[in-house]
Short mmCIF file of C-alpha atoms and ligand atoms in Angstrom, two decimals:
data_model
loop_
_atom_site.label_atom_id
_atom_site.label_comp_id
_atom_site.label_asym_id
_atom_site.label_seq_id
_atom_site.Cartn_x
_atom_site.Cartn_y
_atom_site.Cartn_z
CA MET V 1 -48.21 -58.02 29.06
CA THR V 2 -46.82 -56.80 32.33
CA GLU V 3 -44.87 -53.89 30.86
CA LYS V 4 -45.11 -52.14 27.51
CA LYS V 5 -42.41 -53.44 25.22
CA THR V 6 -41.21 -51.12 22.48
CA PHE V 7 -40.49 -51.94 18.84
CA HIS V 8 -38.60 -50.48 15.90
CA ILE V 9 -38.96 -51.50 12.24
CA THR V 10 -36.23 -51.05 9.63
CA THR V 11 -37.54 -51.30 6.09
CA PHE V 12 -35.51 -52.17 3.01
CA GLY V 13 -36.79 -51.89 -0.57
CA CYS V 14 -39.93 -50.71 -2.26
CA GLN V 15 -43.20 -49.01 -1.32
CA MET V 16 -44.85 -52.39 -0.96
CA ASN V 17 -42.42 -53.13 1.86
CA GLU V 18 -42.94 -49.65 3.35
CA HIS V 19 -46.65 -50.33 3.46
CA ASP V 20 -46.17 -53.81 4.93
CA SER V 21 -44.14 -52.16 7.70
CA GLU V 22 -46.95 -49.66 8.32
CA ILE V 23 -49.30 -52.62 8.75
CA MET V 24 -46.94 -54.43 11.14
CA ALA V 25 -46.61 -51.21 13.18
CA GLY V 26 -50.41 -50.82 13.19
CA LEU V 27 -50.83 -54.39 14.44
CA LEU V 28 -48.24 -54.02 17.20
CA LEU V 29 -49.64 -50.68 18.41
CA LYS V 30 -53.12 -52.23 18.54
CA LYS V 31 -51.71 -55.09 20.59
CA GLY V 32 -50.33 -52.63 23.17
CA TYR V 33 -46.69 -52.39 22.13
CA ALA V 34 -45.17 -48.90 21.87
CA GLN V 35 -43.03 -47.45 19.13
CA ALA V 36 -39.37 -46.68 19.91
CA ALA V 37 -37.59 -43.73 18.35
CA SER V 38 -34.55 -45.74 17.33
CA ARG V 39 -33.28 -49.28 16.99
CA GLU V 40 -31.07 -48.82 20.04
CA ASP V 41 -34.03 -47.86 22.24
CA ALA V 42 -36.26 -50.74 21.14
CA ASP V 43 -36.92 -54.01 22.99
CA ILE V 44 -38.01 -55.59 19.72
CA VAL V 45 -36.14 -54.91 16.49
CA ILE V 46 -37.76 -55.90 13.19
CA PHE V 47 -36.10 -55.98 9.76
CA ASN V 48 -38.39 -56.00 6.74
CA THR V 49 -36.10 -57.19 3.95
CA CYS V 50 -35.87 -56.78 0.18
CA SER V 51 -34.63 -59.27 -2.43
CA ILE V 52 -34.59 -57.04 -5.48
CA ARG V 53 -31.57 -54.93 -4.77
CA GLU V 54 -28.29 -56.64 -4.22
CA ASN V 55 -27.12 -53.90 -1.90
CA ALA V 56 -30.29 -54.19 0.14
CA ASP V 57 -29.41 -57.74 1.17
CA LYS V 58 -25.75 -56.93 1.82
CA ARG V 59 -26.85 -54.00 3.96
CA PHE V 60 -29.36 -56.19 5.74
CA PHE V 61 -26.83 -58.83 6.80
CA GLY V 62 -24.37 -56.10 7.76
CA THR V 63 -26.87 -54.31 9.98
CA LEU V 64 -28.18 -57.55 11.45
CA GLY V 65 -24.66 -58.63 12.37
CA GLN V 66 -24.20 -55.48 14.44
CA LEU V 67 -26.97 -56.63 16.80
CA LYS V 68 -25.23 -59.85 17.83
CA ARG V 69 -23.34 -58.36 20.76
CA ARG V 70 -26.43 -56.74 22.21
CA LYS V 71 -28.37 -59.98 21.82
CA MET V 72 -25.61 -61.95 23.59
CA ARG V 73 -25.59 -59.38 26.40
CA GLU V 74 -29.34 -58.98 26.88
CA GLY V 75 -30.65 -62.42 25.87
CA ASP V 76 -34.42 -62.81 26.23
CA ALA V 77 -34.91 -59.14 27.08
CA PHE V 78 -34.04 -58.22 23.49
CA THR V 79 -35.97 -59.63 20.53
CA VAL V 80 -34.79 -59.70 16.92
CA CYS V 81 -37.29 -60.41 14.13
CA VAL V 82 -36.62 -60.65 10.39
CA CYS V 83 -39.26 -60.86 7.71
CA GLY V 84 -40.18 -59.95 4.14
CA CYS V 85 -39.01 -60.91 0.69
CA MET V 86 -35.60 -62.38 1.52
CA MET V 87 -37.21 -64.88 3.89
CA GLN V 88 -39.16 -66.39 0.98
CA GLN V 89 -35.86 -67.73 -0.37
CA GLN V 90 -34.63 -70.97 1.14
CA HIS V 91 -30.92 -70.14 0.82
CA ILE V 92 -31.46 -67.03 2.96
CA VAL V 93 -33.31 -68.92 5.69
CA ASP V 94 -30.51 -71.52 5.64
CA LYS V 95 -27.91 -68.78 6.01
CA LEU V 96 -29.82 -67.24 8.93
CA LYS V 97 -30.06 -70.60 10.70
CA ALA V 98 -26.37 -71.30 10.22
CA LYS V 99 -24.82 -67.89 10.86
CA TYR V 100 -27.39 -65.94 12.87
CA PRO V 101 -28.93 -68.59 15.15
CA TRP V 102 -29.68 -65.92 17.77
CA VAL V 103 -32.45 -64.34 15.63
CA ASP V 104 -35.74 -64.91 17.49
CA VAL V 105 -38.47 -64.70 14.85
CA VAL V 106 -38.30 -65.39 11.10
CA TYR V 107 -41.34 -64.99 8.84
CA GLY V 108 -42.10 -64.19 5.20
CA THR V 109 -44.22 -61.93 3.00
CA HIS V 110 -47.36 -64.08 3.12
CA ASN V 111 -47.77 -64.09 6.89
CA LEU V 112 -46.59 -60.63 7.95
CA TYR V 113 -49.83 -60.10 9.81
CA ARG V 114 -48.93 -63.06 12.07
CA LEU V 115 -46.22 -61.03 13.84
CA PRO V 116 -48.20 -60.41 17.08
CA GLU V 117 -49.02 -64.14 17.37
CA LEU V 118 -45.43 -65.13 16.65
CA LEU V 119 -44.22 -62.79 19.39
CA ASP V 120 -46.79 -64.23 21.82
CA LYS V 121 -45.58 -67.73 21.01
CA LEU V 122 -41.95 -66.69 21.38
CA TYR V 123 -42.56 -65.27 24.85
CA GLN V 124 -44.83 -68.09 26.02
CA GLU V 125 -42.93 -71.06 24.62
CA LYS V 126 -39.51 -69.43 25.06
CA LYS V 127 -38.66 -70.92 21.71
CA LYS V 128 -37.49 -69.40 18.45
CA GLN V 129 -40.26 -68.96 15.88
CA LEU V 130 -39.68 -69.75 12.23
CA GLU V 131 -42.77 -69.50 10.06
CA VAL V 132 -42.42 -68.94 6.32
CA TRP V 133 -45.34 -69.85 4.07
CA PRO V 134 -44.56 -70.92 0.52
CA GLU V 135 -47.68 -69.16 -0.74
CA ALA V 136 -50.44 -66.81 0.36
CA ALA V 137 -53.51 -68.13 2.15
CA GLY V 138 -55.96 -65.70 0.54
CA ILE V 139 -56.12 -61.96 1.17
CA VAL V 140 -56.51 -60.76 4.73
CA GLU V 141 -58.71 -57.66 5.07
CA ASP V 142 -59.05 -54.99 7.75
CA LEU V 143 -55.47 -54.90 8.93
CA PRO V 144 -54.71 -51.67 10.80
CA ALA V 145 -51.85 -49.55 9.47
CA GLN V 146 -49.82 -46.83 11.07
CA ARG V 147 -49.45 -44.16 8.40
CA LEU V 148 -46.36 -42.05 7.96
CA TYR V 149 -48.51 -39.06 6.93
CA ALA V 150 -51.98 -38.08 8.16
CA HIS V 151 -53.04 -36.82 4.73
CA LYS V 152 -51.79 -39.52 2.38
CA SER V 153 -51.73 -43.27 2.34
CA PHE V 154 -50.77 -46.35 0.37
CA VAL V 155 -53.54 -48.76 -0.53
CA ASN V 156 -52.76 -52.27 -1.76
CA ILE V 157 -55.04 -53.30 -4.60
CA MET V 158 -53.29 -56.47 -5.71
CA TYR V 159 -50.47 -58.71 -4.59
CA GLY V 160 -47.90 -60.81 -6.40
CA CYS V 161 -46.87 -60.98 -10.04
CA ASN V 162 -47.31 -63.46 -12.91
CA ASN V 163 -44.87 -61.91 -15.33
CA PHE V 164 -41.63 -63.71 -14.58
CA CYS V 165 -39.29 -61.15 -16.09
CA SER V 166 -36.14 -63.22 -16.40
CA TYR V 167 -34.07 -61.09 -13.98
CA CYS V 168 -36.71 -60.68 -11.27
CA ILE V 169 -37.21 -62.48 -7.98
CA VAL V 170 -40.60 -60.95 -7.15
CA PRO V 171 -42.82 -63.72 -8.59
CA TYR V 172 -40.95 -66.14 -6.31
CA THR V 173 -41.02 -63.98 -3.14
CA ARG V 174 -44.48 -62.42 -3.52
CA GLY V 175 -46.26 -65.28 -5.27
CA ARG V 176 -48.94 -65.31 -7.97
CA GLU V 177 -51.07 -62.32 -8.81
CA ARG V 178 -54.25 -61.82 -6.77
CA SER V 179 -56.51 -58.77 -6.68
CA ARG V 180 -58.59 -57.42 -3.80
CA SER V 181 -62.29 -56.88 -4.39
CA PRO V 182 -63.27 -53.32 -5.42
CA GLU V 183 -65.76 -53.22 -2.54
CA ASP V 184 -63.02 -53.85 0.02
CA ILE V 185 -60.76 -51.25 -1.61
CA VAL V 186 -63.50 -48.60 -1.74
CA ARG V 187 -64.40 -49.33 1.89
CA GLU V 188 -60.78 -48.91 2.96
CA VAL V 189 -60.37 -45.65 1.01
CA ARG V 190 -63.63 -44.23 2.39
CA ALA V 191 -62.41 -44.93 5.90
CA LEU V 192 -59.05 -43.33 5.14
CA VAL V 193 -60.75 -40.21 3.76
CA ARG V 194 -62.94 -39.99 6.88
CA ASP V 195 -59.67 -40.09 8.80
CA GLY V 196 -58.23 -37.11 6.89
CA VAL V 197 -56.47 -38.75 3.93
CA ARG V 198 -56.50 -36.62 0.74
CA GLU V 199 -54.17 -38.60 -1.51
CA ILE V 200 -53.89 -42.33 -2.07
CA THR V 201 -51.27 -44.35 -3.93
CA LEU V 202 -52.66 -47.63 -5.22
CA LEU V 203 -50.02 -50.32 -4.87
CA GLY V 204 -49.38 -53.52 -6.76
CA GLN V 205 -46.51 -55.14 -8.66
CA ASN V 206 -48.52 -54.69 -11.84
CA VAL V 207 -51.61 -52.59 -11.16
CA ASN V 208 -52.51 -52.57 -14.87
CA SER V 209 -53.53 -56.19 -14.65
CA TYR V 210 -55.84 -55.59 -11.69
CA ARG V 211 -59.05 -57.56 -12.18
CA ALA V 212 -61.84 -57.79 -9.61
CA PRO V 213 -62.20 -61.40 -8.43
CA GLY V 214 -65.00 -63.02 -10.45
CA ALA V 215 -66.05 -59.73 -12.07
CA GLU V 216 -65.32 -57.46 -15.02
CA THR V 217 -64.03 -54.46 -13.05
CA ASP V 218 -60.56 -53.58 -14.32
CA PHE V 219 -57.97 -51.10 -13.07
CA THR V 220 -59.45 -48.08 -14.88
CA ASP V 221 -62.94 -48.89 -13.60
CA LEU V 222 -61.50 -49.02 -10.10
CA ILE V 223 -59.93 -45.57 -10.54
CA TYR V 224 -63.28 -44.11 -11.64
CA MET V 225 -64.99 -45.76 -8.63
CA LEU V 226 -62.45 -44.26 -6.23
CA ALA V 227 -62.63 -40.84 -7.90
CA GLU V 228 -66.29 -40.69 -6.82
CA ILE V 229 -65.29 -40.57 -3.17
CA GLU V 230 -65.90 -37.10 -1.86
CA GLY V 231 -62.98 -35.56 0.00
CA LEU V 232 -60.39 -37.63 -1.84
CA LEU V 233 -58.33 -35.21 -3.94
CA ARG V 234 -55.56 -37.22 -5.57
CA ILE V 235 -55.10 -40.75 -6.89
CA ARG V 236 -51.69 -42.18 -7.79
CA PHE V 237 -50.59 -45.72 -8.59
CA MET V 238 -47.48 -47.87 -8.78
CA THR V 239 -46.23 -49.95 -10.65
CA SER V 240 -47.31 -50.56 -14.23
CA HIS V 241 -46.22 -53.02 -16.86
CA PRO V 242 -46.21 -51.52 -20.40
CA LYS V 243 -47.66 -54.68 -21.93
CA ASP V 244 -50.87 -54.24 -19.90
CA LEU V 245 -51.32 -50.48 -20.29
CA SER V 246 -54.71 -50.02 -21.97
CA ASP V 247 -56.09 -47.17 -24.08
CA LYS V 248 -58.87 -47.03 -21.51
CA LEU V 249 -56.40 -46.11 -18.77
CA ILE V 250 -54.63 -43.59 -21.01
CA GLU V 251 -57.99 -41.94 -21.69
CA ALA V 252 -58.60 -41.66 -17.94
CA PHE V 253 -55.76 -39.12 -17.75
CA SER V 254 -57.82 -36.70 -19.81
CA ARG V 255 -61.13 -37.52 -18.11
CA CYS V 256 -60.41 -37.92 -14.42
CA ASP V 257 -59.20 -34.78 -12.62
CA LYS V 258 -58.22 -36.66 -9.48
CA LEU V 259 -55.86 -38.96 -11.36
CA CYS V 260 -52.42 -37.40 -10.89
CA LYS V 261 -50.55 -36.45 -14.06
CA HIS V 262 -47.61 -38.74 -13.47
CA PHE V 263 -46.91 -42.16 -14.93
CA HIS V 264 -44.19 -44.51 -13.73
CA LEU V 265 -43.70 -46.84 -16.68
CA PRO V 266 -40.68 -49.14 -16.25
CA VAL V 267 -38.97 -49.73 -19.58
CA GLN V 268 -35.94 -51.71 -18.27
CA ALA V 269 -34.05 -51.58 -21.60
CA GLY V 270 -34.16 -50.05 -25.06
CA SER V 271 -32.91 -52.92 -27.21
CA ASP V 272 -35.52 -55.32 -28.56
CA LYS V 273 -33.13 -58.24 -28.13
CA VAL V 274 -32.58 -57.44 -24.43
CA LEU V 275 -36.31 -56.83 -23.91
CA ARG V 276 -37.00 -60.26 -25.42
CA ASP V 277 -34.36 -61.88 -23.22
CA MET V 278 -35.88 -60.13 -20.22
CA ASN V 279 -39.26 -61.62 -21.18
CA ARG V 280 -40.85 -58.17 -21.15
CA ARG V 281 -43.21 -58.83 -24.06
CA TYR V 282 -43.04 -55.40 -25.70
CA THR V 283 -40.62 -53.69 -28.09
CA GLN V 284 -38.93 -50.34 -28.09
CA SER V 285 -41.38 -49.06 -30.69
CA SER V 286 -44.50 -50.32 -28.91
CA TYR V 287 -43.23 -48.68 -25.69
CA LEU V 288 -42.66 -45.39 -27.50
CA ARG V 289 -46.17 -45.57 -28.95
CA LEU V 290 -47.52 -45.74 -25.39
CA VAL V 291 -45.46 -42.70 -24.41
CA ASP V 292 -46.81 -40.78 -27.41
CA LYS V 293 -50.39 -41.75 -26.57
CA LEU V 294 -49.96 -40.71 -22.93
CA ARG V 295 -48.59 -37.34 -24.02
CA ALA V 296 -51.39 -36.88 -26.53
CA ALA V 297 -54.00 -37.56 -23.83
CA CYS V 298 -52.22 -35.46 -21.22
CA PRO V 299 -49.58 -33.11 -22.67
CA ASP V 300 -47.96 -32.16 -19.36
CA ILE V 301 -47.87 -35.67 -17.87
CA SER V 302 -44.57 -36.43 -16.13
CA LEU V 303 -42.93 -39.74 -16.92
CA SER V 304 -40.58 -41.82 -14.83
CA THR V 305 -39.15 -45.28 -15.33
CA ASP V 306 -36.91 -48.11 -14.13
CA ILE V 307 -33.90 -49.09 -16.24
CA ILE V 308 -31.50 -51.99 -15.77
CA VAL V 309 -27.96 -51.62 -17.10
CA GLY V 310 -25.80 -54.62 -17.92
CA PHE V 311 -28.38 -57.39 -18.34
CA PRO V 312 -26.54 -60.57 -19.46
CA GLY V 313 -25.54 -60.37 -23.11
CA GLU V 314 -26.05 -56.58 -23.32
CA THR V 315 -23.69 -55.28 -26.02
CA GLU V 316 -22.55 -51.71 -26.51
CA GLU V 317 -25.08 -51.51 -29.35
CA ASP V 318 -27.90 -52.75 -27.09
CA PHE V 319 -26.94 -50.19 -24.48
CA ALA V 320 -26.89 -47.45 -27.12
CA ALA V 321 -30.54 -48.33 -27.81
CA THR V 322 -31.32 -47.74 -24.11
CA LEU V 323 -29.60 -44.35 -24.21
CA ALA V 324 -31.43 -43.42 -27.40
CA LEU V 325 -34.76 -44.40 -25.89
CA ALA V 326 -34.09 -42.40 -22.71
CA GLU V 327 -33.17 -39.39 -24.82
CA ARG V 328 -36.22 -39.77 -27.03
CA VAL V 329 -38.65 -40.05 -24.06
CA GLY V 330 -37.02 -37.33 -21.97
CA TYR V 331 -37.91 -38.75 -18.56
CA ASP V 332 -38.69 -36.56 -15.58
CA SER V 333 -36.83 -39.07 -13.42
CA ALA V 334 -35.69 -42.68 -13.40
CA PHE V 335 -34.55 -45.39 -11.05
CA THR V 336 -31.45 -46.87 -12.61
CA PHE V 337 -30.13 -50.28 -11.56
CA LEU V 338 -26.99 -52.25 -12.23
CA TYR V 339 -28.12 -55.72 -13.21
CA SER V 340 -27.42 -58.09 -10.33
CA ILE V 341 -27.82 -61.84 -10.23
CA ARG V 342 -30.86 -63.05 -8.29
CA PRO V 343 -30.31 -66.77 -7.62
CA GLY V 344 -33.15 -68.90 -8.96
CA THR V 345 -34.12 -66.57 -11.81
CA PRO V 346 -33.50 -67.59 -15.46
CA ALA V 347 -31.05 -64.72 -16.14
CA ALA V 348 -28.86 -65.82 -13.23
CA ALA V 349 -27.91 -68.98 -15.12
CA ARG V 350 -26.62 -67.14 -18.17
CA THR V 351 -22.96 -67.45 -18.91
CA ASP V 352 -22.66 -64.12 -20.73
CA GLN V 353 -22.75 -61.84 -17.68
CA VAL V 354 -21.48 -58.30 -18.33
CA PRO V 355 -18.26 -57.41 -16.47
CA GLU V 356 -18.75 -55.09 -13.47
CA GLU V 357 -16.60 -52.29 -14.83
CA VAL V 358 -18.54 -52.25 -18.11
CA LYS V 359 -21.81 -52.08 -16.18
CA HIS V 360 -20.57 -49.17 -14.08
CA GLU V 361 -19.30 -47.24 -17.06
CA ARG V 362 -22.63 -47.64 -18.89
CA PHE V 363 -24.55 -46.80 -15.73
CA ASN V 364 -22.76 -43.45 -15.41
CA ARG V 365 -23.51 -42.58 -19.02
CA LEU V 366 -27.17 -43.40 -18.52
CA VAL V 367 -27.41 -41.33 -15.33
CA ASP V 368 -25.99 -38.35 -17.24
CA VAL V 369 -28.73 -38.63 -19.86
CA ILE V 370 -31.47 -39.02 -17.22
CA ASN V 371 -30.20 -36.11 -15.13
CA LYS V 372 -30.09 -33.87 -18.17
CA SER V 373 -33.74 -34.49 -19.07
CA ALA V 374 -34.81 -34.31 -15.40
CA ALA V 375 -33.13 -30.91 -15.02
CA ALA V 376 -34.70 -29.65 -18.26
CA LYS V 377 -38.18 -30.82 -17.24
CA ASN V 378 -37.81 -29.13 -13.86
CA ALA V 379 -36.44 -25.91 -15.36
CA ALA V 380 -39.62 -25.60 -17.43
CA TYR V 381 -41.56 -25.15 -14.16
CA VAL V 382 -39.81 -21.92 -13.21
CA GLY V 383 -42.28 -19.03 -13.32
CA ARG V 384 -45.34 -21.31 -13.17
CA THR V 385 -47.74 -21.42 -10.23
CA VAL V 386 -48.58 -25.01 -9.30
CA ALA V 387 -50.78 -26.86 -6.83
CA VAL V 388 -48.74 -28.56 -4.10
CA LEU V 389 -49.99 -30.99 -1.47
CA THR V 390 -47.90 -30.00 1.55
CA ASP V 391 -46.29 -32.98 3.28
CA GLY V 392 -44.63 -31.16 6.17
CA LYS V 393 -41.50 -29.32 7.15
CA SER V 394 -38.82 -29.32 4.49
CA ARG V 395 -36.16 -31.96 5.15
CA SER V 396 -33.63 -30.99 2.53
CA SER V 397 -33.54 -27.22 2.24
CA ASP V 398 -33.79 -24.04 4.27
CA CYS V 399 -37.36 -23.57 3.06
CA ALA V 400 -40.13 -24.02 5.57
CA TYR V 401 -42.19 -26.69 3.79
CA GLU V 402 -42.07 -29.49 1.26
CA GLY V 403 -44.75 -31.10 -0.83
CA ARG V 404 -45.50 -32.66 -4.21
CA THR V 405 -47.13 -31.39 -7.35
CA ASP V 406 -49.74 -33.45 -9.11
CA SER V 407 -46.87 -34.48 -11.43
CA PHE V 408 -44.94 -35.80 -8.38
CA LYS V 409 -42.30 -33.06 -8.39
CA LEU V 410 -40.79 -32.42 -4.98
CA VAL V 411 -41.24 -28.72 -4.11
CA ASN V 412 -39.51 -26.94 -1.23
CA PHE V 413 -41.24 -23.67 -0.48
CA THR V 414 -41.45 -20.71 1.84
CA ALA V 415 -44.69 -19.14 3.01
CA PRO V 416 -45.30 -15.53 4.02
CA ALA V 417 -46.19 -15.31 7.74
CA ASP V 418 -49.88 -14.64 7.15
CA LEU V 419 -50.21 -17.73 4.94
CA ALA V 420 -48.08 -19.92 7.20
CA ALA V 421 -50.34 -18.97 10.12
CA CYS V 422 -53.02 -21.34 8.83
CA SER V 423 -50.68 -24.29 8.46
CA PRO V 424 -50.46 -25.57 4.88
CA VAL V 425 -49.52 -29.10 6.00
CA GLY V 426 -51.96 -31.68 4.60
CA ARG V 427 -53.55 -29.09 2.29
CA ILE V 428 -53.19 -28.33 -1.40
CA VAL V 429 -51.75 -24.83 -1.74
CA ARG V 430 -50.58 -22.74 -4.68
CA VAL V 431 -46.85 -22.24 -5.02
CA LYS V 432 -45.02 -20.02 -7.47
CA ILE V 433 -41.88 -21.82 -8.68
CA THR V 434 -38.79 -19.61 -8.51
CA ASP V 435 -35.95 -22.09 -8.94
CA ALA V 436 -35.30 -25.63 -10.18
CA ASN V 437 -32.55 -28.24 -10.02
CA THR V 438 -32.27 -31.87 -11.14
CA PHE V 439 -34.27 -33.41 -8.31
CA SER V 440 -36.53 -30.68 -6.93
CA LEU V 441 -38.19 -27.30 -7.32
CA LYS V 442 -38.15 -24.29 -5.07
CA GLY V 443 -40.91 -21.72 -4.68
CA GLU V 444 -43.06 -19.45 -2.59
CA MET V 445 -46.59 -20.06 -1.45
CA VAL V 446 -48.97 -17.53 -2.97
CA GLU V 447 -52.35 -18.43 -1.52
N1 LIG K 1 -31.03 -56.53 -11.11
C1 LIG K 1 -31.17 -55.19 -11.24
N2 LIG K 1 -32.35 -54.55 -11.14
C2 LIG K 1 -33.45 -55.29 -10.91
N3 LIG K 1 -34.74 -54.94 -10.77
C3 LIG K 1 -35.45 -56.05 -10.52
N4 LIG K 1 -34.65 -57.13 -10.50
C4 LIG K 1 -33.39 -56.68 -10.75
C5 LIG K 1 -32.12 -57.31 -10.86
N5 LIG K 1 -31.97 -58.63 -10.75
C6 LIG K 1 -35.24 -53.57 -10.91
C7 LIG K 1 -36.22 -53.43 -12.08
C8 LIG K 1 -37.54 -53.25 -11.39
C9 LIG K 1 -37.12 -52.53 -10.14
C10 LIG K 1 -38.11 -52.52 -9.04
O1 LIG K 1 -35.95 -53.21 -9.75
O2 LIG K 1 -35.88 -52.28 -12.82
O3 LIG K 1 -38.46 -52.51 -12.16
FE1 LIG K 2 -40.64 -58.38 -11.46
FE2 LIG K 2 -41.42 -58.20 -14.02
FE3 LIG K 2 -43.24 -58.75 -12.08
FE4 LIG K 2 -42.15 -56.29 -12.23
S1 LIG K 2 -43.46 -57.28 -13.78
S2 LIG K 2 -42.43 -57.53 -10.37
S3 LIG K 2 -40.07 -56.75 -12.92
S4 LIG K 2 -41.52 -60.06 -12.71
#
């Protein structure tokens, strides 16, 4: 390269996508590209797209469209790349070809690590690059990643999903389930810890069904293996499917100190009929039994969930079951979604779609219930002194710092000058909670 080109990545969607973007950034930095502070400053703009959220794809096409004028003006000096989940869907690639022919590089979820080669080919051949693989060609190890934080990191343990929930596009965009070997995962985490990482979040669409290739090691065994690593302080994971949550994993919450006391357990709906139609393979009562067991093993565990409102055929009575379940569990937080049609999924073909206004009205009622329990859970922290891993300067309040409790509560806190002198960033510190609202806690560092 004669001069250092700069890049900027915009990420839509989930943590899996965030981590994929960290890997793409790591690869480009290694190749000698430099990171730009904004999209406007970058020579290469990359969009990592999401298929799950309807708004994510509307926002993507909207933002992409805004680049057309710059591309027309600057031509080859400006490169536009799009990748990720949306590209695994043929109708999206067709739309890009027809309406956005000026996009330079198009690739999918299975070949993200090919970005540097695709850029080389683009510049050498002076030809647009379109490379989307229908499925993964094995698992590629040792990809560099540029982490957002020095002290915490995502670690992929498995890819893809076999569950085919009837509303969900993920099995089509991310392919079949495949797990990394425990040896590779341990090696990666050891290297991260040597590099200063104190907290890891294990990522997978359904980490509960992790199974070492050709071996007996399951997800809980993997957690115990990782907990052995000296210097690693916290282990989190995301996401779990209730049907695969074992007693063995529940027991780990009372046996493994490093396992953070937070469980994200997507329920999606409270009515057994809707759960059956969603192909979730559990019932309201079996889900509630899991919640009770988790609380028995770990009384102060915090619980969060995903809930979809307005799945096709959802009646007022079905929705009432969702509200009742949310009230009964008393979640610490929840991601709530309006059901949206994902073309190609079984639920998309149903003729009993719920009208938009009904969905919105139910959504608001659900958010009220969730916010009430979230506020109550947070209020119970006031007066307690908790351990907080400090992430950095506070972004949302006038406090100096922000961090997370073991239970994943966001804490904004101040620090007396003598304590702030030895910067708390990247360390676990003790914070006395003085105030709470629906989404965060406020406090003061005490040691
Ligand atoms: N409509 C609405 N929400 C959806 N999710 C997945 N697919 C859809 C869809 N078609 C939600 C689920 C999942 C979360 C990541 O996104 O709640 O757990
Ligand atoms: Fe989608 Fe269901 Fe797989 Fe989660 S478990 S990724 S909702 S198909």
